[in-house]
Coordinates of C-alpha atoms and ligand atoms in Angstrom, one line a residue:
M1 CA -27.5 3.8 19.1
G2 CA -29.6 4.9 16.2
K3 CA -26.8 5.7 13.9
S4 CA -28.3 4.7 10.6
T5 CA -28.7 7.6 8.5
F6 CA -26.5 10.1 6.9
S7 CA -28.4 12.8 8.8
K8 CA -25.3 14.3 10.5
V9 CA -23.8 14.8 6.9
D10 CA -23.9 18.2 5.3
F11 CA -24.2 17.4 1.5
S12 CA -22.2 20.4 0.5
K13 CA -19.0 20.0 -1.6
Y14 CA -16.9 18.0 1.0
F15 CA -19.4 16.5 3.1
Q16 CA -20.7 13.4 1.2
P17 CA -20.6 9.7 0.9
P18 CA -18.0 8.4 -1.4
S19 CA -18.5 7.5 -5.0
L20 CA -16.1 5.3 -7.0
K21 CA -17.7 6.7 -10.2
D22 CA -16.6 10.3 -9.4
A23 CA -13.3 9.1 -8.2
R24 CA -12.6 7.6 -11.6
R25 CA -12.6 11.1 -13.3
R26 CA -9.3 12.6 -13.9
R27 CA -9.4 16.3 -13.5
R28 CA -7.0 18.9 -15.2
E29 CA -7.0 21.3 -12.4
P30 CA -3.7 21.9 -10.9
V31 CA -2.9 20.6 -7.5
H32 CA -2.1 23.1 -4.9
I33 CA 0.4 22.8 -2.3
I34 CA -0.8 23.7 1.1
N35 CA 1.7 24.8 3.8
N36 CA -0.5 26.3 6.4
F37 CA -2.0 23.3 8.1
S38 CA -2.5 24.0 11.7
I39 CA -4.6 22.8 14.7
P40 CA -7.0 25.3 16.1
E41 CA -5.8 26.2 19.6
E42 CA -9.0 24.9 21.2
M43 CA -8.5 21.6 19.7
K44 CA -4.8 21.1 21.1
T45 CA -6.1 19.9 24.4
I46 CA -9.0 17.5 23.3
G47 CA -6.9 14.5 23.9
K48 CA -5.4 15.5 27.1
G49 CA -5.2 12.4 29.3
K50 CA -6.6 10.3 26.6
N51 CA -5.0 7.4 24.6
Y52 CA -5.2 6.5 20.9
L53 CA -4.7 3.4 18.9
I54 CA -4.3 3.2 15.1
E55 CA -4.6 -0.2 13.4
T56 CA -3.1 -0.3 10.0
Y57 CA -4.0 -2.7 7.2
G58 CA -2.7 -2.6 3.6
C59 CA 0.4 -1.2 2.1
Q60 CA 3.1 1.3 3.0
M61 CA 1.2 4.2 1.9
N62 CA -1.3 3.3 4.6
E63 CA 1.5 2.9 7.0
A64 CA 2.7 6.4 6.1
D65 CA -0.7 7.7 6.4
S66 CA -1.1 6.2 10.0
E67 CA 2.0 8.0 11.0
V68 CA 0.3 11.5 10.0
M69 CA -2.8 10.7 11.7
A70 CA -0.7 9.7 14.9
G71 CA 1.1 13.0 14.4
I72 CA -2.2 14.8 14.3
L73 CA -3.7 13.0 17.3
E74 CA -0.5 13.7 19.4
A75 CA -0.6 17.4 18.6
M76 CA -4.2 17.2 20.0
G77 CA -2.8 15.8 23.2
Y78 CA -3.6 12.0 22.7
R79 CA -0.9 9.6 23.8
P80 CA -0.3 6.3 22.0
T81 CA -1.4 3.0 23.5
E82 CA -1.2 -0.6 22.1
D83 CA -4.1 -1.9 24.2
A84 CA -7.5 -1.4 22.8
A85 CA -9.1 -1.5 26.2
L86 CA -7.1 1.6 27.2
A87 CA -8.0 3.7 24.0
D88 CA -10.2 6.6 23.8
V89 CA -9.9 6.8 20.1
I90 CA -9.3 3.7 17.7
L91 CA -8.7 4.4 14.1
V92 CA -8.9 1.5 11.7
N93 CA -6.8 2.4 8.5
T94 CA -8.3 -0.1 6.0
C95 CA -7.2 -1.6 2.7
A96 CA -9.6 -2.4 -0.2
I97 CA -7.2 -4.3 -2.5
R98 CA -8.7 -7.7 -2.3
E99 CA -11.9 -9.1 -0.9
N100 CA -10.2 -10.9 1.9
A101 CA -8.4 -7.7 3.1
E102 CA -11.9 -6.2 3.5
N103 CA -13.4 -9.1 5.1
R104 CA -10.6 -9.0 7.7
V105 CA -11.7 -5.4 8.5
F106 CA -15.4 -6.2 8.8
G107 CA -14.5 -9.1 11.3
H108 CA -12.4 -6.8 13.1
I109 CA -14.8 -3.9 13.6
G110 CA -17.5 -6.4 14.4
R111 CA -15.4 -7.8 17.3
M112 CA -15.1 -4.1 18.6
K113 CA -18.7 -3.9 19.6
P114 CA -18.1 -5.1 23.3
L115 CA -15.3 -2.3 23.6
K116 CA -17.8 0.2 22.7
L117 CA -20.3 -1.1 25.2
E118 CA -17.8 -1.1 27.9
K119 CA -16.6 2.4 27.2
P120 CA -19.5 4.3 25.5
G121 CA -17.2 7.6 25.2
L122 CA -14.9 5.5 22.9
I123 CA -14.6 6.8 19.4
I124 CA -14.2 4.2 16.7
G125 CA -13.2 5.6 13.3
L126 CA -12.8 3.8 9.9
C127 CA -10.4 5.4 7.3
G128 CA -8.3 4.5 4.4
C129 CA -9.1 2.9 1.2
M130 CA -12.2 1.0 2.1
A131 CA -13.7 4.2 3.2
Q132 CA -13.6 5.5 -0.3
E133 CA -16.1 2.9 -1.4
E134 CA -19.7 3.6 -1.2
T135 CA -20.7 0.0 -0.7
V136 CA -18.5 0.0 2.5
V137 CA -19.8 3.2 3.9
N138 CA -23.5 1.9 3.3
K139 CA -22.6 -1.5 4.8
V140 CA -21.1 0.4 7.9
L141 CA -23.9 2.6 8.3
R142 CA -26.4 -0.2 8.2
T143 CA -24.6 -2.8 10.2
Y144 CA -21.9 -1.4 12.3
P145 CA -23.4 1.2 14.6
Q146 CA -20.3 1.0 16.9
V147 CA -18.5 3.0 14.3
D148 CA -18.6 6.8 14.9
L149 CA -16.4 8.3 12.4
I150 CA -15.6 7.5 8.5
F151 CA -13.2 9.5 6.7
G152 CA -11.2 8.8 3.4
T153 CA -7.7 9.1 2.0
H154 CA -8.0 12.7 0.9
N155 CA -9.1 14.4 4.1
I156 CA -6.7 13.1 6.7
H157 CA -5.8 16.7 7.4
R158 CA -9.4 17.3 8.5
L159 CA -9.0 14.7 11.3
P160 CA -9.1 17.4 14.2
Q161 CA -12.5 18.8 13.1
L162 CA -13.9 15.4 12.3
L163 CA -12.9 13.8 15.6
Q164 CA -14.4 16.9 17.4
E165 CA -17.6 16.5 15.5
A166 CA -17.7 12.7 16.3
L167 CA -17.1 13.4 19.9
F168 CA -20.2 15.7 20.0
S169 CA -22.3 14.0 17.6
K170 CA -24.9 11.2 18.3
E171 CA -24.8 10.2 14.6
M172 CA -22.0 8.5 12.7
V173 CA -19.9 11.3 11.1
V174 CA -19.0 10.6 7.3
E175 CA -16.8 12.8 5.4
V176 CA -15.2 11.1 2.4
W177 CA -14.0 13.2 -0.7
S178 CA -14.2 11.5 -4.0
K179 CA -12.0 14.0 -5.6
E180 CA -8.3 14.0 -4.6
G181 CA -7.3 16.7 -2.3
D182 CA -4.3 18.9 -2.6
I183 CA -0.9 18.2 -1.1
V184 CA -0.6 19.3 2.3
E185 CA 3.0 19.6 3.1
N186 CA 3.3 20.5 6.8
L187 CA 1.3 17.8 8.5
P188 CA 2.8 16.5 11.8
V189 CA 4.2 13.1 11.6
A190 CA 4.7 10.7 14.4
R191 CA 7.2 8.2 13.0
H192 CA 7.1 4.7 14.2
G193 CA 10.7 4.1 13.6
H194 CA 13.7 6.0 14.9
F195 CA 16.1 5.0 12.2
Q196 CA 13.9 4.0 9.2
A197 CA 11.3 6.4 7.7
W198 CA 8.6 6.4 4.9
V199 CA 8.7 9.4 2.6
N200 CA 5.9 9.8 0.3
I201 CA 7.2 11.2 -3.0
M202 CA 3.8 11.0 -4.7
F203 CA 0.2 10.2 -4.2
G204 CA -2.4 8.5 -6.3
C205 CA -2.3 6.4 -9.4
D206 CA -3.4 6.9 -13.0
K207 CA -2.5 3.5 -14.4
F208 CA -5.9 2.2 -13.9
C209 CA -4.7 -1.5 -14.3
T210 CA -8.2 -3.1 -15.1
Y211 CA -8.3 -5.3 -11.8
C212 CA -7.2 -2.6 -9.4
I213 CA -9.1 -0.5 -7.0
V214 CA -6.2 1.9 -6.1
P215 CA -6.8 4.6 -8.7
Y216 CA -10.3 5.1 -7.3
T217 CA -9.2 5.1 -3.7
R218 CA -6.3 7.4 -4.0
G219 CA -7.2 9.7 -6.7
K220 CA -5.1 11.1 -9.5
E221 CA -1.1 11.0 -9.5
R222 CA 0.2 14.1 -7.6
S223 CA 4.0 14.3 -7.2
R224 CA 5.5 16.4 -4.2
R225 CA 8.0 19.0 -5.3
P226 CA 11.5 17.7 -5.3
E227 CA 12.8 20.4 -2.9
E228 CA 10.1 19.3 -0.3
I229 CA 11.2 15.7 -0.5
I230 CA 15.0 16.5 -0.5
S231 CA 14.6 18.7 2.5
E232 CA 12.6 16.0 4.2
V233 CA 15.3 13.4 3.7
R234 CA 18.0 15.9 4.7
D235 CA 16.2 16.6 7.9
L236 CA 15.8 12.9 8.6
A237 CA 19.6 12.4 7.8
R238 CA 20.4 15.1 10.2
R239 CA 18.2 13.5 13.0
G240 CA 20.0 10.2 12.6
Y241 CA 17.8 8.2 10.5
K242 CA 19.6 5.4 8.6
E243 CA 17.2 4.6 5.9
V244 CA 14.4 6.1 3.9
T245 CA 11.9 4.4 1.7
L246 CA 10.5 6.7 -1.1
L247 CA 6.8 5.8 -1.5
G248 CA 4.3 5.9 -4.3
Q249 CA 2.0 3.4 -5.9
N250 CA 3.8 3.9 -9.3
V251 CA 7.1 5.8 -8.4
N252 CA 8.3 5.6 -11.9
A253 CA 5.6 8.3 -12.8
Y254 CA 7.2 10.6 -10.4
G255 CA 7.4 14.3 -11.8
K256 CA 5.1 13.6 -14.8
D257 CA 2.8 16.3 -13.4
L258 CA 5.3 18.9 -12.5
K259 CA 4.9 20.7 -15.6
D260 CA 7.1 23.6 -14.7
L261 CA 10.2 21.3 -14.3
D262 CA 11.7 20.1 -17.5
H263 CA 11.4 16.3 -17.7
Y264 CA 12.3 15.9 -14.1
G265 CA 11.7 12.3 -13.1
L266 CA 12.5 9.7 -10.4
G267 CA 16.0 9.2 -12.0
N268 CA 16.8 13.0 -11.3
L269 CA 15.2 12.9 -7.8
M270 CA 17.4 9.6 -6.9
D271 CA 20.4 11.3 -8.3
E272 CA 20.0 14.2 -5.8
I273 CA 19.0 11.9 -2.9
R274 CA 22.2 9.9 -3.6
K275 CA 24.2 12.8 -2.5
I276 CA 22.5 13.2 1.0
G277 CA 24.2 11.7 3.9
I278 CA 21.8 9.0 4.7
P279 CA 23.1 5.5 4.6
R280 CA 20.3 3.6 2.8
V281 CA 17.6 4.7 0.2
R282 CA 14.9 2.4 -1.0
F283 CA 11.9 3.1 -3.3
M284 CA 8.6 1.4 -4.1
T285 CA 6.4 0.5 -6.0
S286 CA 8.1 0.5 -9.4
H287 CA 5.9 0.0 -12.5
P288 CA 7.8 -1.7 -15.4
K289 CA 6.2 0.7 -17.9
D290 CA 7.6 3.7 -16.7
F291 CA 11.0 2.4 -15.5
D292 CA 13.4 4.6 -17.7
D293 CA 17.0 4.4 -18.6
H294 CA 18.1 7.4 -16.5
L295 CA 16.8 5.7 -13.4
I296 CA 18.7 2.7 -14.3
E297 CA 21.8 4.6 -14.8
V298 CA 21.4 6.4 -11.5
L299 CA 20.9 3.1 -9.7
G300 CA 24.0 1.9 -11.2
K301 CA 25.9 4.5 -9.3
G302 CA 25.1 2.6 -6.1
G303 CA 26.2 4.5 -2.9
N304 CA 23.2 4.8 -0.6
L305 CA 20.8 3.5 -3.3
C306 CA 20.0 0.0 -2.2
E307 CA 20.2 -3.0 -4.6
H308 CA 16.7 -4.0 -4.1
I309 CA 14.0 -3.6 -7.0
H310 CA 10.4 -4.5 -6.4
L311 CA 9.2 -4.8 -10.0
P312 CA 5.6 -6.3 -10.1
V313 CA 5.0 -8.4 -13.2
Q314 CA 1.4 -9.6 -12.5
S315 CA 1.5 -12.1 -15.3
G316 CA 4.2 -13.7 -17.7
N317 CA 1.7 -13.8 -20.5
S318 CA 1.4 -10.7 -22.9
D319 CA -2.3 -11.5 -23.8
I320 CA -3.2 -11.3 -20.0
L321 CA -1.0 -8.3 -19.5
K322 CA -2.9 -6.5 -22.2
I323 CA -6.3 -7.2 -20.7
M324 CA -4.9 -6.2 -17.4
G325 CA -3.9 -2.9 -19.1
R326 CA -0.5 -3.1 -17.7
G327 CA 1.1 -1.4 -20.7
Y328 CA 4.0 -3.8 -21.4
T329 CA 4.6 -7.2 -22.8
R330 CA 6.4 -10.3 -21.4
E331 CA 9.3 -9.5 -23.8
R332 CA 9.5 -5.7 -22.6
Y333 CA 9.5 -6.9 -18.9
L334 CA 12.3 -9.4 -19.5
D335 CA 14.3 -6.7 -21.4
L336 CA 14.0 -4.2 -18.6
F337 CA 14.8 -6.9 -16.0
H338 CA 18.0 -7.8 -17.6
K339 CA 18.8 -4.2 -18.3
I340 CA 18.6 -3.5 -14.5
K341 CA 20.3 -6.6 -13.6
N342 CA 23.3 -5.8 -16.0
T343 CA 23.7 -2.2 -14.5
V344 CA 23.3 -3.4 -10.8
P345 CA 24.6 -6.8 -10.7
N346 CA 23.9 -7.4 -7.0
A347 CA 20.3 -6.4 -7.1
A348 CA 17.8 -8.4 -5.6
F349 CA 14.3 -8.5 -7.5
T350 CA 11.0 -9.1 -5.9
T351 CA 7.6 -9.0 -7.7
D352 CA 4.0 -9.3 -7.4
I353 CA 1.9 -11.9 -9.3
I354 CA -2.0 -12.5 -9.7
V355 CA -3.2 -15.8 -10.6
G356 CA -6.6 -16.7 -12.0
F357 CA -7.4 -13.4 -13.8
P358 CA -10.5 -13.8 -16.0
N359 CA -10.0 -16.4 -18.9
E360 CA -6.4 -17.2 -17.9
T361 CA -5.7 -20.5 -19.5
E362 CA -3.3 -23.1 -18.3
A363 CA -0.7 -22.3 -21.1
Q364 CA -1.0 -18.6 -20.0
F365 CA -0.4 -19.4 -16.4
E366 CA 2.5 -21.6 -17.6
D367 CA 4.1 -18.4 -19.3
T368 CA 4.1 -16.9 -15.6
L369 CA 5.9 -19.9 -14.3
S370 CA 8.5 -19.8 -17.2
L371 CA 9.0 -16.1 -16.6
V372 CA 9.5 -16.7 -12.9
K373 CA 12.1 -19.5 -13.9
E374 CA 13.9 -16.9 -16.1
C375 CA 14.0 -14.2 -13.4
R376 CA 14.7 -16.4 -10.5
F377 CA 13.1 -13.7 -8.3
D378 CA 14.3 -13.3 -4.6
G379 CA 10.7 -13.3 -3.5
A380 CA 7.1 -12.7 -4.6
Y381 CA 3.9 -11.6 -3.3
T382 CA 1.5 -14.0 -5.0
F383 CA -2.3 -13.3 -5.2
I384 CA -5.5 -15.0 -6.3
Y385 CA -7.5 -12.6 -8.4
S386 CA -10.2 -10.8 -6.6
P387 CA -12.9 -8.9 -8.5
R388 CA -13.2 -5.3 -7.1
A389 CA -16.7 -3.7 -7.8
G390 CA -16.3 -0.6 -10.0
T391 CA -13.2 -1.8 -11.9
P392 CA -13.3 -2.8 -15.7
A393 CA -12.0 -6.5 -14.8
A394 CA -15.2 -7.0 -12.4
R395 CA -17.4 -6.8 -15.4
M396 CA -15.5 -9.7 -17.0
K397 CA -16.8 -13.2 -15.9
D398 CA -14.5 -14.4 -13.1
N399 CA -14.6 -17.9 -14.7
I400 CA -11.6 -19.7 -13.4
P401 CA -12.9 -22.1 -10.7
M402 CA -11.7 -21.4 -7.1
E403 CA -9.9 -24.9 -7.0
V404 CA -8.0 -24.1 -10.1
K405 CA -6.8 -20.8 -8.8
K406 CA -5.7 -22.3 -5.6
E407 CA -3.8 -25.1 -7.5
R408 CA -2.0 -22.4 -9.7
L409 CA -1.2 -20.4 -6.6
Q410 CA 0.3 -23.5 -5.1
R411 CA 2.4 -24.4 -8.1
L412 CA 3.6 -20.7 -8.2
N413 CA 4.5 -20.4 -4.7
R414 CA 6.4 -23.7 -4.9
L415 CA 8.6 -22.3 -7.6
I416 CA 8.8 -19.0 -5.7
D417 CA 10.0 -20.7 -2.6
Q418 CA 12.6 -22.5 -4.5
Y419 CA 14.1 -19.5 -5.9
A420 CA 14.0 -17.7 -2.7
S421 CA 16.0 -20.5 -1.0
E422 CA 18.5 -20.6 -4.0
S423 CA 19.1 -16.8 -3.9
N424 CA 19.7 -16.9 -0.1
A425 CA 21.9 -19.8 -0.4
K426 CA 24.3 -17.5 -2.4
Y427 CA 24.9 -15.5 0.8
Q428 CA 26.6 -18.4 2.6
D429 CA 29.8 -17.1 4.2
Q430 CA 29.5 -13.7 2.8
V431 CA 29.9 -10.6 5.1
V432 CA 26.8 -8.3 4.8
E433 CA 25.8 -5.0 6.0
V434 CA 22.8 -5.2 8.1
L435 CA 20.7 -2.4 9.6
V436 CA 19.8 -3.7 13.1
E437 CA 16.1 -3.0 13.5
G438 CA 15.4 -4.8 16.8
T439 CA 15.0 -8.2 18.4
S440 CA 13.6 -11.1 16.4
R441 CA 10.1 -11.9 16.9
K442 CA 10.7 -15.4 18.1
N443 CA 13.6 -14.8 20.4
D444 CA 14.6 -11.5 22.2
Q445 CA 18.2 -12.6 22.5
V446 CA 18.5 -12.5 18.8
L447 CA 18.9 -9.3 16.8
S448 CA 17.3 -8.9 13.6
G449 CA 17.6 -6.6 10.5
H450 CA 17.8 -6.3 6.7
T451 CA 20.6 -6.2 4.2
R452 CA 20.7 -3.7 1.6
T453 CA 19.1 -6.3 -0.7
N454 CA 16.3 -6.6 1.8
K455 CA 17.1 -10.0 3.2
V456 CA 16.2 -10.6 6.9
V457 CA 19.3 -11.4 8.9
N458 CA 19.1 -12.8 12.4
F459 CA 22.2 -13.0 14.6
V460 CA 23.2 -12.7 18.3
G461 CA 24.6 -9.5 19.6
P462 CA 24.0 -7.0 22.3
K463 CA 20.9 -4.7 22.1
S464 CA 23.0 -1.5 21.9
L465 CA 23.4 -2.4 18.2
I466 CA 19.8 -1.7 17.5
G467 CA 19.7 1.2 15.0
Q468 CA 23.2 0.6 13.7
L469 CA 24.8 -0.6 10.6
V470 CA 26.8 -3.7 11.4
N471 CA 28.6 -6.4 9.5
V472 CA 27.4 -9.7 9.9
K473 CA 28.9 -13.1 8.5
I474 CA 26.1 -15.5 7.1
T475 CA 26.6 -18.9 8.5
E476 CA 23.3 -20.4 7.7
T477 CA 20.7 -19.6 4.9
K478 CA 17.0 -20.4 5.0
M479 CA 14.1 -19.8 2.6
W480 CA 13.1 -16.5 4.0
S481 CA 16.0 -15.5 6.2
L482 CA 19.7 -15.8 6.8
D483 CA 21.5 -16.5 10.2
G484 CA 24.8 -15.0 11.0
E485 CA 27.7 -13.9 13.3
W486 CA 28.2 -10.4 14.2
Q487 CA 31.6 -9.2 13.0
R488 CA 33.0 -6.9 15.8
E489 CA 35.7 -5.7 13.9
P490 CA 34.1 -3.3 11.4
E491 CA 35.4 -4.1 7.8
V492 CA 34.3 -2.7 4.5
A493 CA 30.6 -3.4 4.2
G494 CA 29.6 -5.9 1.9
K495 CA 26.5 -5.8 -0.1
Ligands
LIG1 N1 1.1 -0.2 -7.4 C1 1.8 -1.4 -7.3 C2 0.7 -2.5 -6.6 C3 -0.1 -2.1 -5.5 S1 -1.3 -3.2 -5.0 C4 1.7 -2.0 -8.8 O1 1.4 -1.6 -9.7 O2 2.6 -3.0 -8.9 C5 -0.3 -4.6 -4.6 C6 -0.5 -5.9 -5.4 O3 -1.9 -6.4 -5.2 C7 -0.5 -5.7 -6.9 O4 0.8 -5.5 -7.5 C8 -1.4 -6.9 -7.5 O5 -0.5 -8.0 -7.6 C9 -2.1 -7.2 -6.2 N2 -3.6 -6.7 -6.5 C10 -4.0 -5.5 -6.9 N3 -5.5 -5.7 -7.3 C11 -5.7 -7.0 -7.1 C12 -7.0 -7.8 -7.3 N4 -8.0 -7.1 -7.6 N5 -6.9 -9.1 -7.0 C13 -5.7 -9.7 -6.8 N6 -4.6 -9.1 -6.4 C14 -4.7 -7.8 -6.8
LIG2 FE1 -3.1 -0.6 -9.1 FE2 -1.8 -0.8 -11.4 FE3 -1.9 1.6 -10.0 FE4 -0.4 -0.6 -9.2 S1 -0.1 0.6 -11.1 S2 -1.8 0.9 -8.0 S3 -1.7 -2.2 -9.7 S4 -3.7 0.6 -11.0
LIG3 FE1 -4.6 -1.3 0.1 FE2 -5.1 1.3 -0.4 FE3 -2.6 0.3 -0.3 S1 -6.2 -0.4 -1.3 S2 -2.8 -1.7 -1.0 S3 -4.0 0.3 1.4 S4 -3.3 2.0 -1.6

């Protein structure tokens, strides 16, 4: 297929391969809000009679981006399909957070070669965070000629033009911006759910934790205007949505860049969203450093603000936290944790933890275990440290042997499992409010949903309950889910 050069790429301002080094720069220029996105008339029928499939890896930010891409493709006439063999366009929205995340994507696009041979007109696109890395783009150019199009996280709104170019080009089309884009407000969104919705409140991350690739792949922190967010949530409420999750990599930095507003932060935003008639509001991800008292006070008001806080700690040792560049100590994390717990007593806490960071000693790892024992988290995502090229930590020696990393992960997971079971056991015989999201993956006679505290609840009931908030009495508790009985008689919702 001969797609091995950048020959189709115009090396002007926006047509270039990525550079992580450029992406590291934080520019002072103001972010513009763009409200005039539109799809040119002649592109609105490109997808008529054709199907698209978007495969999403990574975090909720990617899920939200995929819904925008779906919205754009549908506005171009494409219809969704779940079957790769029926697709005319397949977009793989990728995650760069750890090496194994990237390997999964490479494995997947490798396996797509036969699809392309069977259907030469098929367009395979790679987008998302991996597309922002020059090593990835070079590797795809060299070894994956089945890929037709690469674009990044900052130019999703260019999808119509890029797709058109890919359809007519014999070469791989590559357009990745290493400088963050402006905020485009009026992009079409094809939401996956009918009662749960993602709402981005900000983009990017300026924290530069030393191990993390996200500030490079997502650019500088940019907050959406509160009025835009509020009107989006109001609109979702009007359309019958039951739950919104406010999204950002570090939602506690929300508003810092909105210089014309006087200290308007996440607390202020949540206080306004609290008054909107939507039953459930969640937010993620919180960064302990920026989690302020005002937000805690607002969360204490309850109402539609759900009692679940995802508060990644990463390590329980202050020296490791310092080298990670997290900006807080073990003690400050614990203070914050207890402060939130005192104000929101029913809150469930989950966290993220990395084991085997460079030079982590056994004693430092044990500090993480002791912090977990103190916090008794409801759950945690635990990871083995993975060096990401271009980050400061990648220049440190990755000197903890893999056996030791794995052994630490196992010990940590055993503890996490124990507290997950214990925190679920407390729900025995309680009546909880569940948003019914669908049927259980294992058994379609069983309905499944989440509590306000984000616990999975399974129970038997009619499918007509899907999309509703119902009361369920918990009859059996497990490590990662609760079983219960639907309470026909609506009573005052428990927490
Ligand atoms: N913005 C969020 C995290 C986003 S990434 C926060 O600051 O908490 C999700 C999780 O992936 C991180 O919390 C961290 O635990 C993990 N992670 C990030 N980079 C990693 C790396 N290089 N190796 C292993 N785990 C990593
Ligand atoms: Fe990565 Fe840290 Fe930003 Fe989270 S806060 S996305 S871990 S740099
Ligand atoms: Fe992955 Fe990018 Fe999210 S690296 S975790 S998809 S911001």
